[in-house]
Tab-separated table of C-alpha atoms in Angstrom:
chain	number	residue	atom	x	y	z
A	1	MET	CA	-27.635	-6.392	-6.118
A	2	ASN	CA	-24.189	-4.506	-5.322
A	3	PRO	CA	-24.283	-3.953	-1.680
A	4	ARG	CA	-22.501	-0.605	-2.527
A	5	LEU	CA	-25.401	0.717	-4.463
A	6	PHE	CA	-27.267	3.926	-3.489
A	7	SER	CA	-30.006	5.422	-5.089
A	8	PHE	CA	-31.270	9.362	-4.810
A	9	VAL	CA	-34.680	9.388	-5.519
A	10	GLY	CA	-36.111	13.109	-6.240
A	11	GLY	CA	-39.985	13.667	-6.290
A	12	PRO	CA	-42.710	14.682	-3.715
A	13	ARG	CA	-42.182	12.083	-1.239
A	14	GLY	CA	-38.761	11.301	1.026
A	15	ALA	CA	-36.838	12.076	4.367
A	16	TRP	CA	-35.202	15.179	3.060
A	17	SER	CA	-36.994	18.550	1.850
A	18	ILE	CA	-34.773	20.560	-0.600
A	19	VAL	CA	-34.246	24.018	0.173
A	20	ALA	CA	-32.365	25.245	-2.858
A	21	GLN	CA	-30.927	24.158	-6.214
A	22	SER	CA	-28.289	25.261	-8.103
A	23	ALA	CA	-26.109	24.414	-11.526
A	24	PRO	CA	-22.974	25.871	-11.616
A	25	SER	CA	-22.188	23.972	-14.701
A	26	GLY	CA	-24.355	22.939	-17.209
A	27	ASP	CA	-28.202	21.829	-17.070
A	28	PRO	CA	-29.723	21.655	-13.444
A	29	LEU	CA	-32.256	18.956	-12.246
A	30	PRO	CA	-35.784	19.051	-12.569
A	31	ALA	CA	-36.881	20.847	-9.502
A	32	VAL	CA	-38.755	18.582	-6.875
A	33	GLU	CA	-39.565	19.118	-3.423
A	34	ARG	CA	-38.088	15.828	-2.015
A	35	LEU	CA	-35.495	13.422	-2.068
A	36	GLU	CA	-35.172	10.101	-0.728
A	37	VAL	CA	-31.858	8.101	-0.308
A	38	HIS	CA	-31.959	4.428	-0.814
A	39	ALA	CA	-29.889	1.826	-0.091
A	40	GLY	CA	-29.765	-0.384	-3.515
A	41	LEU	CA	-31.582	0.154	-6.250
A	42	ALA	CA	-34.902	2.118	-5.536
A	43	PRO	CA	-38.186	1.555	-7.388
A	44	LEU	CA	-38.930	4.538	-9.967
A	45	ALA	CA	-41.962	5.429	-8.794
A	46	ARG	CA	-44.498	6.986	-11.095
A	47	ASP	CA	-44.451	10.279	-9.243
A	48	ALA	CA	-40.716	10.341	-9.078
A	49	ALA	CA	-38.819	13.305	-11.297
A	50	TRP	CA	-35.436	11.660	-11.565
A	51	ARG	CA	-33.453	8.642	-9.792
A	52	LEU	CA	-29.505	8.869	-9.284
A	53	CYS	CA	-27.164	5.842	-8.799
A	54	GLY	CA	-23.779	5.257	-7.575
A	55	VAL	CA	-21.712	2.996	-5.866
A	56	THR	CA	-19.039	3.589	-2.916
A	57	SER	CA	-16.106	2.295	-3.990
A	58	HIS	CA	-11.814	1.773	-3.437
A	59	ASP	CA	-10.120	4.861	-3.099
A	60	ARG	CA	-9.077	6.433	-6.679
A	61	TYR	CA	-6.346	9.256	-5.200
A	62	VAL	CA	-5.926	9.081	-1.756
A	63	GLU	CA	-2.614	7.600	-0.512
A	64	ARG	CA	-1.725	6.115	3.022
A	65	ALA	CA	-0.894	8.698	4.875
A	66	GLU	CA	-4.107	10.878	3.562
A	67	LYS	CA	-5.997	7.748	4.608
A	68	ALA	CA	-4.803	7.335	8.123
A	69	ARG	CA	-5.503	11.288	8.761
A	70	LEU	CA	-9.145	10.741	7.291
A	71	VAL	CA	-10.172	8.012	8.787
A	72	ALA	CA	-9.013	9.141	12.248
A	73	VAL	CA	-11.086	12.101	12.365
A	74	GLN	CA	-13.956	11.516	9.535
A	75	GLN	CA	-17.451	10.658	10.942
A	76	GLY	CA	-20.519	8.822	9.577
A	77	LEU	CA	-23.798	9.613	8.111
A	78	GLY	CA	-26.784	9.793	10.392
A	79	ARG	CA	-25.698	11.951	13.090
A	80	PRO	CA	-28.633	13.214	15.132
A	81	GLU	CA	-27.242	16.830	14.733
A	82	ALA	CA	-26.610	16.899	10.970
A	83	THR	CA	-29.843	18.185	9.781
A	84	CYS	CA	-28.506	19.369	6.759
A	85	ALA	CA	-27.627	17.977	4.096
A	86	ALA	CA	-26.211	18.829	0.447
A	87	LEU	CA	-25.923	16.309	-2.859
A	88	ILE	CA	-23.590	17.390	-5.311
A	89	PRO	CA	-23.956	15.254	-8.645
A	90	ILE	CA	-20.702	15.978	-10.994
A	91	ARG	CA	-19.934	15.159	-14.676
A	92	LYS	CA	-16.212	15.569	-15.585
A	93	THR	CA	-14.980	16.365	-19.306
A	94	ALA	CA	-13.659	13.267	-21.783
A	95	THR	CA	-10.047	15.209	-21.644
A	96	TRP	CA	-10.065	14.407	-17.739
A	97	TRP	CA	-11.062	10.732	-18.137
A	98	ALA	CA	-8.055	10.260	-21.255
A	99	LEU	CA	-5.481	11.478	-18.484
A	100	ALA	CA	-3.314	9.098	-17.146
A	101	GLN	CA	-3.570	7.794	-13.594
A	102	ASP	CA	-0.294	10.183	-12.078
A	103	GLU	CA	-1.701	13.608	-14.342
A	104	ARG	CA	-5.410	13.132	-12.594
A	105	ARG	CA	-3.501	12.490	-9.397
A	106	THR	CA	-1.311	15.732	-9.734
A	107	ILE	CA	-4.516	17.698	-10.737
A	108	VAL	CA	-6.311	16.752	-7.690
A	109	GLU	CA	-4.264	17.041	-4.684
A	110	ALA	CA	-0.060	18.531	-6.202
A	111	GLN	CA	-2.656	21.656	-8.020
A	112	SER	CA	-5.841	21.162	-6.300
A	113	GLN	CA	-5.303	19.849	-2.564
A	114	HIS	CA	-8.805	18.346	-3.070
A	115	ILE	CA	-7.957	15.809	0.107
A	116	ALA	CA	-6.455	18.367	2.154
A	117	ILE	CA	-9.053	20.945	1.695
A	118	GLY	CA	-11.750	18.426	2.559
A	119	LEU	CA	-9.413	16.995	5.437
A	120	ARG	CA	-9.939	20.811	7.354
A	121	TYR	CA	-13.499	20.157	6.957
A	122	LEU	CA	-13.697	17.281	9.381
A	123	PRO	CA	-15.279	15.977	11.494
A	124	ALA	CA	-18.087	18.746	11.182
A	125	ILE	CA	-18.746	17.233	7.590
A	126	ALA	CA	-19.595	13.811	6.881
A	127	ARG	CA	-19.405	12.607	3.485
A	128	ARG	CA	-20.031	9.606	0.751
A	129	LEU	CA	-19.017	9.469	-2.651
A	130	HIS	CA	-20.894	7.448	-4.643
A	131	HIS	CA	-19.263	6.753	-8.641
A	132	SER	CA	-22.112	6.374	-11.510
A	133	ARG	CA	-19.678	6.792	-14.638
A	134	ASP	CA	-19.031	2.880	-14.720
A	135	LEU	CA	-22.438	1.281	-14.055
A	136	ALA	CA	-24.294	-0.529	-17.044
A	137	GLU	CA	-26.862	2.145	-17.848
A	138	ALA	CA	-25.464	5.582	-19.039
A	139	GLU	CA	-25.572	8.012	-16.090
A	140	ALA	CA	-25.833	11.811	-16.444
A	141	PHE	CA	-23.124	11.999	-13.865
A	142	ASP	CA	-19.779	10.630	-13.001
A	143	PHE	CA	-20.147	11.265	-9.178
A	144	LEU	CA	-22.801	11.900	-6.619
A	145	THR	CA	-21.200	13.171	-3.318
A	146	TRP	CA	-23.626	13.540	-0.478
A	147	PHE	CA	-22.870	15.434	2.464
A	148	GLU	CA	-24.270	15.760	6.090
A	149	PHE	CA	-23.937	18.406	8.553
A	150	ALA	CA	-25.139	20.457	11.539
A	151	PRO	CA	-27.380	23.931	10.912
A	152	ASP	CA	-24.174	25.884	12.661
A	153	GLU	CA	-21.736	24.322	9.785
A	154	VAL	CA	-23.710	25.702	6.982
A	155	PRO	CA	-21.214	28.716	6.576
A	156	ALA	CA	-18.170	26.246	6.519
A	157	PHE	CA	-19.833	24.078	3.935
A	158	ASP	CA	-20.520	26.973	1.859
A	159	ARG	CA	-16.590	27.583	2.211
A	160	LEU	CA	-15.622	24.228	1.395
A	161	LEU	CA	-17.619	24.525	-1.896
A	162	VAL	CA	-16.221	27.938	-2.814
A	163	GLU	CA	-12.606	26.628	-2.039
A	164	LEU	CA	-13.158	23.171	-4.101
A	165	ARG	CA	-14.794	25.217	-7.523
A	166	ALA	CA	-11.451	27.453	-7.488
A	167	THR	CA	-9.103	24.827	-7.919
A	168	PRO	CA	-7.594	23.806	-11.234
A	169	GLU	CA	-9.626	20.403	-10.637
A	170	TRP	CA	-12.856	22.129	-11.143
A	171	ARG	CA	-11.649	23.063	-14.933
A	172	TYR	CA	-12.516	19.939	-15.733
A	173	VAL	CA	-16.039	19.919	-14.624
A	174	GLU	CA	-18.555	19.976	-17.253
A	175	ARG	CA	-22.016	19.541	-15.414
A	176	GLU	CA	-22.292	20.436	-11.686
A	177	VAL	CA	-25.943	20.515	-9.721
A	178	GLU	CA	-25.996	21.605	-6.288
A	179	LEU	CA	-29.165	20.396	-3.822
A	180	ARG	CA	-29.156	21.844	-0.248
A	181	LEU	CA	-31.241	19.995	1.606
A	182	VAL	CA	-32.618	19.809	5.129
A	183	ARG	CA	-34.115	16.526	7.124
A	184	ALA	CA	-38.141	16.735	6.962
A	185	GLY	CA	-39.872	17.204	9.825
B	1	MET	CA	-27.146	1.955	-21.917
B	2	ASN	CA	-23.801	2.734	-21.131
B	3	PRO	CA	-21.485	2.589	-24.473
B	4	ARG	CA	-18.675	0.982	-22.834
B	5	LEU	CA	-20.584	-1.980	-21.619
B	6	PHE	CA	-20.033	-5.462	-22.665
B	7	SER	CA	-20.982	-8.817	-22.005
B	8	PHE	CA	-19.655	-12.471	-22.353
B	9	VAL	CA	-21.990	-14.842	-22.404
B	10	GLY	CA	-21.356	-18.914	-22.042
B	11	GLY	CA	-23.692	-21.106	-23.786
B	12	PRO	CA	-24.280	-23.477	-26.992
B	13	ARG	CA	-23.741	-20.968	-29.555
B	14	GLY	CA	-21.357	-17.805	-30.007
B	15	ALA	CA	-18.816	-16.768	-32.461
B	16	TRP	CA	-15.811	-18.307	-30.241
B	17	SER	CA	-15.596	-22.030	-29.403
B	18	ILE	CA	-14.364	-22.508	-25.997
B	19	VAL	CA	-11.021	-24.962	-25.998
B	20	ALA	CA	-10.074	-24.892	-22.667
B	21	GLN	CA	-11.096	-23.731	-19.114
B	22	SER	CA	-8.881	-23.870	-15.933
B	23	ALA	CA	-9.216	-22.349	-12.249
B	24	PRO	CA	-6.103	-20.872	-11.110
B	25	SER	CA	-8.045	-19.925	-7.899
B	26	GLY	CA	-11.065	-20.474	-6.577
B	27	ASP	CA	-14.390	-21.937	-8.648
B	28	PRO	CA	-14.520	-22.685	-12.415
B	29	LEU	CA	-17.352	-21.214	-14.103
B	30	PRO	CA	-20.187	-23.909	-15.225
B	31	ALA	CA	-18.615	-25.605	-18.310
B	32	VAL	CA	-19.696	-24.333	-21.853
B	33	GLU	CA	-18.843	-25.244	-25.929
B	34	ARG	CA	-19.370	-21.302	-27.219
B	35	LEU	CA	-18.778	-17.680	-25.775
B	36	GLU	CA	-20.144	-14.508	-27.581
B	37	VAL	CA	-19.024	-11.331	-27.081
B	38	HIS	CA	-21.947	-8.622	-27.092
B	39	ALA	CA	-21.389	-4.726	-27.163
B	40	GLY	CA	-24.012	-3.854	-24.501
B	41	LEU	CA	-26.027	-6.168	-22.158
B	42	ALA	CA	-26.867	-9.255	-23.787
B	43	PRO	CA	-30.158	-10.596	-23.098
B	44	LEU	CA	-29.725	-13.919	-21.007
B	45	ALA	CA	-31.057	-16.623	-23.388
B	46	ARG	CA	-32.700	-19.389	-22.031
B	47	ASP	CA	-30.106	-21.877	-22.560
B	48	ALA	CA	-27.130	-19.824	-22.052
B	49	ALA	CA	-24.868	-20.966	-18.848
B	50	TRP	CA	-23.812	-17.870	-17.674
B	51	ARG	CA	-23.390	-14.000	-18.549
B	52	LEU	CA	-20.501	-12.003	-17.334
B	53	CYS	CA	-20.636	-7.945	-17.734
B	54	GLY	CA	-18.043	-4.964	-17.570
B	55	VAL	CA	-17.273	-1.759	-18.437
B	56	THR	CA	-14.043	-0.311	-19.711
B	57	SER	CA	-12.728	2.554	-18.142
B	58	HIS	CA	-9.978	5.175	-17.620
B	59	ASP	CA	-6.808	3.879	-16.608
B	60	ARG	CA	-6.465	3.250	-12.720
B	61	TYR	CA	-2.501	2.616	-12.640
B	62	VAL	CA	-1.201	3.816	-16.066
B	63	GLU	CA	0.625	6.651	-15.879
B	64	ARG	CA	1.646	9.258	-18.497
B	65	ALA	CA	4.848	7.671	-20.177
B	66	GLU	CA	3.672	4.133	-19.745
B	67	LYS	CA	0.534	5.133	-21.543
B	68	ALA	CA	2.613	6.738	-24.431
B	69	ARG	CA	4.337	3.516	-24.619
B	70	LEU	CA	1.259	1.210	-24.684
B	71	VAL	CA	-0.545	3.746	-27.271
B	72	ALA	CA	2.591	3.429	-29.671
B	73	VAL	CA	2.361	-0.189	-30.125
B	74	GLN	CA	-1.039	-1.580	-28.901
B	75	GLN	CA	-3.245	-2.906	-31.787
B	76	GLY	CA	-7.144	-3.271	-31.533
B	77	LEU	CA	-9.522	-6.287	-31.262
B	78	GLY	CA	-10.499	-8.152	-34.450
B	79	ARG	CA	-7.154	-8.412	-36.465
B	80	PRO	CA	-8.339	-11.347	-39.109
B	81	GLU	CA	-5.000	-13.282	-37.929
B	82	ALA	CA	-6.160	-13.259	-33.868
B	83	THR	CA	-8.241	-16.393	-34.560
B	84	CYS	CA	-6.937	-17.154	-30.942
B	85	ALA	CA	-8.616	-15.828	-27.786
B	86	ALA	CA	-8.731	-15.744	-23.786
B	87	LEU	CA	-11.148	-14.437	-21.266
B	88	ILE	CA	-9.520	-14.402	-17.744
B	89	PRO	CA	-12.131	-12.782	-15.029
B	90	ILE	CA	-10.403	-12.456	-11.868
B	91	ARG	CA	-11.502	-11.296	-8.246
B	92	LYS	CA	-9.288	-9.619	-5.828
B	93	THR	CA	-9.348	-9.966	-1.921
B	94	ALA	CA	-11.418	-7.405	0.355
B	95	THR	CA	-7.466	-6.697	1.369
B	96	TRP	CA	-6.500	-5.518	-1.966
B	97	TRP	CA	-9.802	-3.011	-2.454
B	98	ALA	CA	-9.081	-1.606	1.487
B	99	LEU	CA	-5.839	-0.557	0.450
B	100	ALA	CA	-4.772	3.288	-0.573
B	101	GLN	CA	-4.114	4.205	-4.275
B	102	ASP	CA	-0.365	4.583	-3.656
B	103	GLU	CA	-0.158	0.786	-2.342
B	104	ARG	CA	-1.789	-0.377	-5.170
B	105	ARG	CA	0.051	1.235	-7.570
B	106	THR	CA	3.428	0.210	-6.165
B	107	ILE	CA	2.254	-3.664	-5.870
B	108	VAL	CA	0.686	-3.350	-9.448
B	109	GLU	CA	4.132	-2.034	-10.986
B	110	ALA	CA	6.955	-1.518	-8.403
B	111	GLN	CA	7.138	-4.962	-6.975
B	112	SER	CA	4.997	-6.758	-9.865
B	113	GLN	CA	5.693	-4.799	-13.197
B	114	HIS	CA	2.310	-5.684	-14.474
B	115	ILE	CA	2.638	-2.896	-17.123
B	116	ALA	CA	5.887	-3.317	-18.471
B	117	ILE	CA	5.186	-7.504	-18.365
B	118	GLY	CA	2.389	-6.561	-20.720
B	119	LEU	CA	4.183	-4.126	-23.065
B	120	ARG	CA	6.694	-6.610	-23.604
B	121	TYR	CA	3.834	-8.971	-25.221
B	122	LEU	CA	2.433	-6.052	-27.567
B	123	PRO	CA	1.541	-5.877	-30.221
B	124	ALA	CA	1.195	-9.691	-30.812
B	125	ILE	CA	-1.603	-9.868	-28.029
B	126	ALA	CA	-4.407	-7.480	-28.222
B	127	ARG	CA	-6.370	-6.888	-24.815
B	128	ARG	CA	-9.701	-5.137	-23.684
B	129	LEU	CA	-10.072	-4.766	-20.056
B	130	HIS	CA	-13.695	-4.515	-18.575
B	131	HIS	CA	-14.516	-3.654	-14.812
B	132	SER	CA	-17.406	-5.559	-13.190
B	133	ARG	CA	-16.971	-4.554	-9.316
B	134	ASP	CA	-18.659	-1.201	-9.539
B	135	LEU	CA	-22.098	-2.496	-11.489
B	136	ALA	CA	-25.090	-2.157	-9.865
B	137	GLU	CA	-25.463	-5.759	-9.770
B	138	ALA	CA	-23.300	-8.041	-7.522
B	139	GLU	CA	-20.883	-9.623	-10.223
B	140	ALA	CA	-18.851	-12.596	-9.526
B	141	PHE	CA	-15.274	-10.840	-10.454
B	142	ASP	CA	-13.775	-7.899	-10.401
B	143	PHE	CA	-12.456	-7.488	-13.882
B	144	LEU	CA	-12.687	-9.373	-16.984
B	145	THR	CA	-9.687	-9.263	-19.342
B	146	TRP	CA	-10.259	-10.170	-23.468
B	147	PHE	CA	-7.062	-11.186	-25.174
B	148	GLU	CA	-6.628	-12.196	-28.987
B	149	PHE	CA	-3.721	-13.093	-30.689
B	150	ALA	CA	-2.443	-15.309	-33.732
B	151	PRO	CA	-2.233	-19.435	-33.103
B	152	ASP	CA	1.440	-18.555	-33.476
B	153	GLU	CA	1.358	-16.336	-30.408
B	154	VAL	CA	0.002	-19.282	-28.060
B	155	PRO	CA	3.341	-19.790	-26.203
B	156	ALA	CA	4.008	-16.089	-25.833
B	157	PHE	CA	0.731	-16.034	-24.110
B	158	ASP	CA	1.275	-19.089	-22.101
B	159	ARG	CA	4.730	-17.144	-20.683
B	160	LEU	CA	2.512	-13.777	-20.007
B	161	LEU	CA	0.413	-15.565	-17.973
B	162	VAL	CA	3.085	-17.611	-15.999
B	163	GLU	CA	4.971	-14.136	-15.381
B	164	LEU	CA	1.911	-12.544	-14.128
B	165	ARG	CA	0.760	-15.001	-11.759
B	166	ALA	CA	4.267	-15.120	-10.453
B	167	THR	CA	3.888	-11.702	-9.470
B	168	PRO	CA	3.089	-9.868	-5.608
B	169	GLU	CA	0.073	-8.635	-7.272
B	170	TRP	CA	-1.348	-12.290	-7.691
B	171	ARG	CA	-1.286	-12.656	-4.262
B	172	TYR	CA	-4.218	-10.630	-3.755
B	173	VAL	CA	-6.231	-12.568	-6.557
B	174	GLU	CA	-8.816	-15.132	-4.846
B	175	ARG	CA	-10.822	-15.814	-7.772
B	176	GLU	CA	-9.416	-16.400	-11.196
B	177	VAL	CA	-10.824	-18.413	-14.511
B	178	GLU	CA	-9.126	-18.980	-17.370
B	179	LEU	CA	-10.905	-19.399	-20.693
B	180	ARG	CA	-9.027	-20.357	-24.016
B	181	LEU	CA	-11.081	-19.762	-26.954
B	182	VAL	CA	-10.729	-19.959	-30.895
B	183	ARG	CA	-12.632	-18.373	-33.581
B	184	ALA	CA	-15.985	-20.594	-34.778
B	185	GLY	CA	-15.288	-22.301	-38.124
């Protein structure tokens, strides 16, 4: 198994309680009560409603100077105070994927400041990006981003999403689901 | 199944006869007589020695002007005269994958002219690149490149490999296997 593979399983069990779901673009996911995050390929339990998989991978757009700033301030997952989380699966359009690398980089950063916006919310909001598009199975989403933060940071996280969704990059998002979660008691 | 997934199965059967194998870096593959190229995930037959999988994907380094030149001249696979082929699985080092995007692009093109070298051998040599690194299974290689060309183009293909292997980019290749094939009669 690829050691960078993670699975997100929605169903009646899991360490995270889903407190809200919205679908800014396209179809929502079947509603469930809980989410479990697994390292590796989780077995799809009979009572689970869905399983999303993705692998962490190398940087696709981040340049060296940006990476240095990110690495200097970002925090890991699993901080005790980070009892809030979000899972945001996204699929981009065929037009996006047909663009050349320099065109995608221009949209991501020169036009949208995706990396710079994210940096402003560090270290409060920890994040792990998973790529799903190049798995052997056909996946419903291209990316799964998992965020963890303390309850006090919920307003900041809300602003981060508003900022990102207002960017030119988001014109290429054809499906986006937002799950908000709290650590189950 | 991901419609961009392809499998390469080495064993006693297949449409391509393996005429030579070499391993410029690292271990070779178990020697086999034939290769079959499958769209999708091929079943691993009991008598097969190995199966390599990868997905075609979006451009990771190619910029718009380069893409326009590539698209204008490149040919597809399956040309009747292209009775020779090569499969070149490659794995790059952990150091490579830890580089930022601009550092990898600089090595690929500014230092190594990987895209420009490839362009000089079009349209004679058709090529399809498959990505294996971000599959759910742990794969032995990061990339599988499949080439097809006419017998008259074998010397040109040999030169292409010499040129690429002399580049700074190849210092980051830690395993490389080269299989040379002809269409089975």
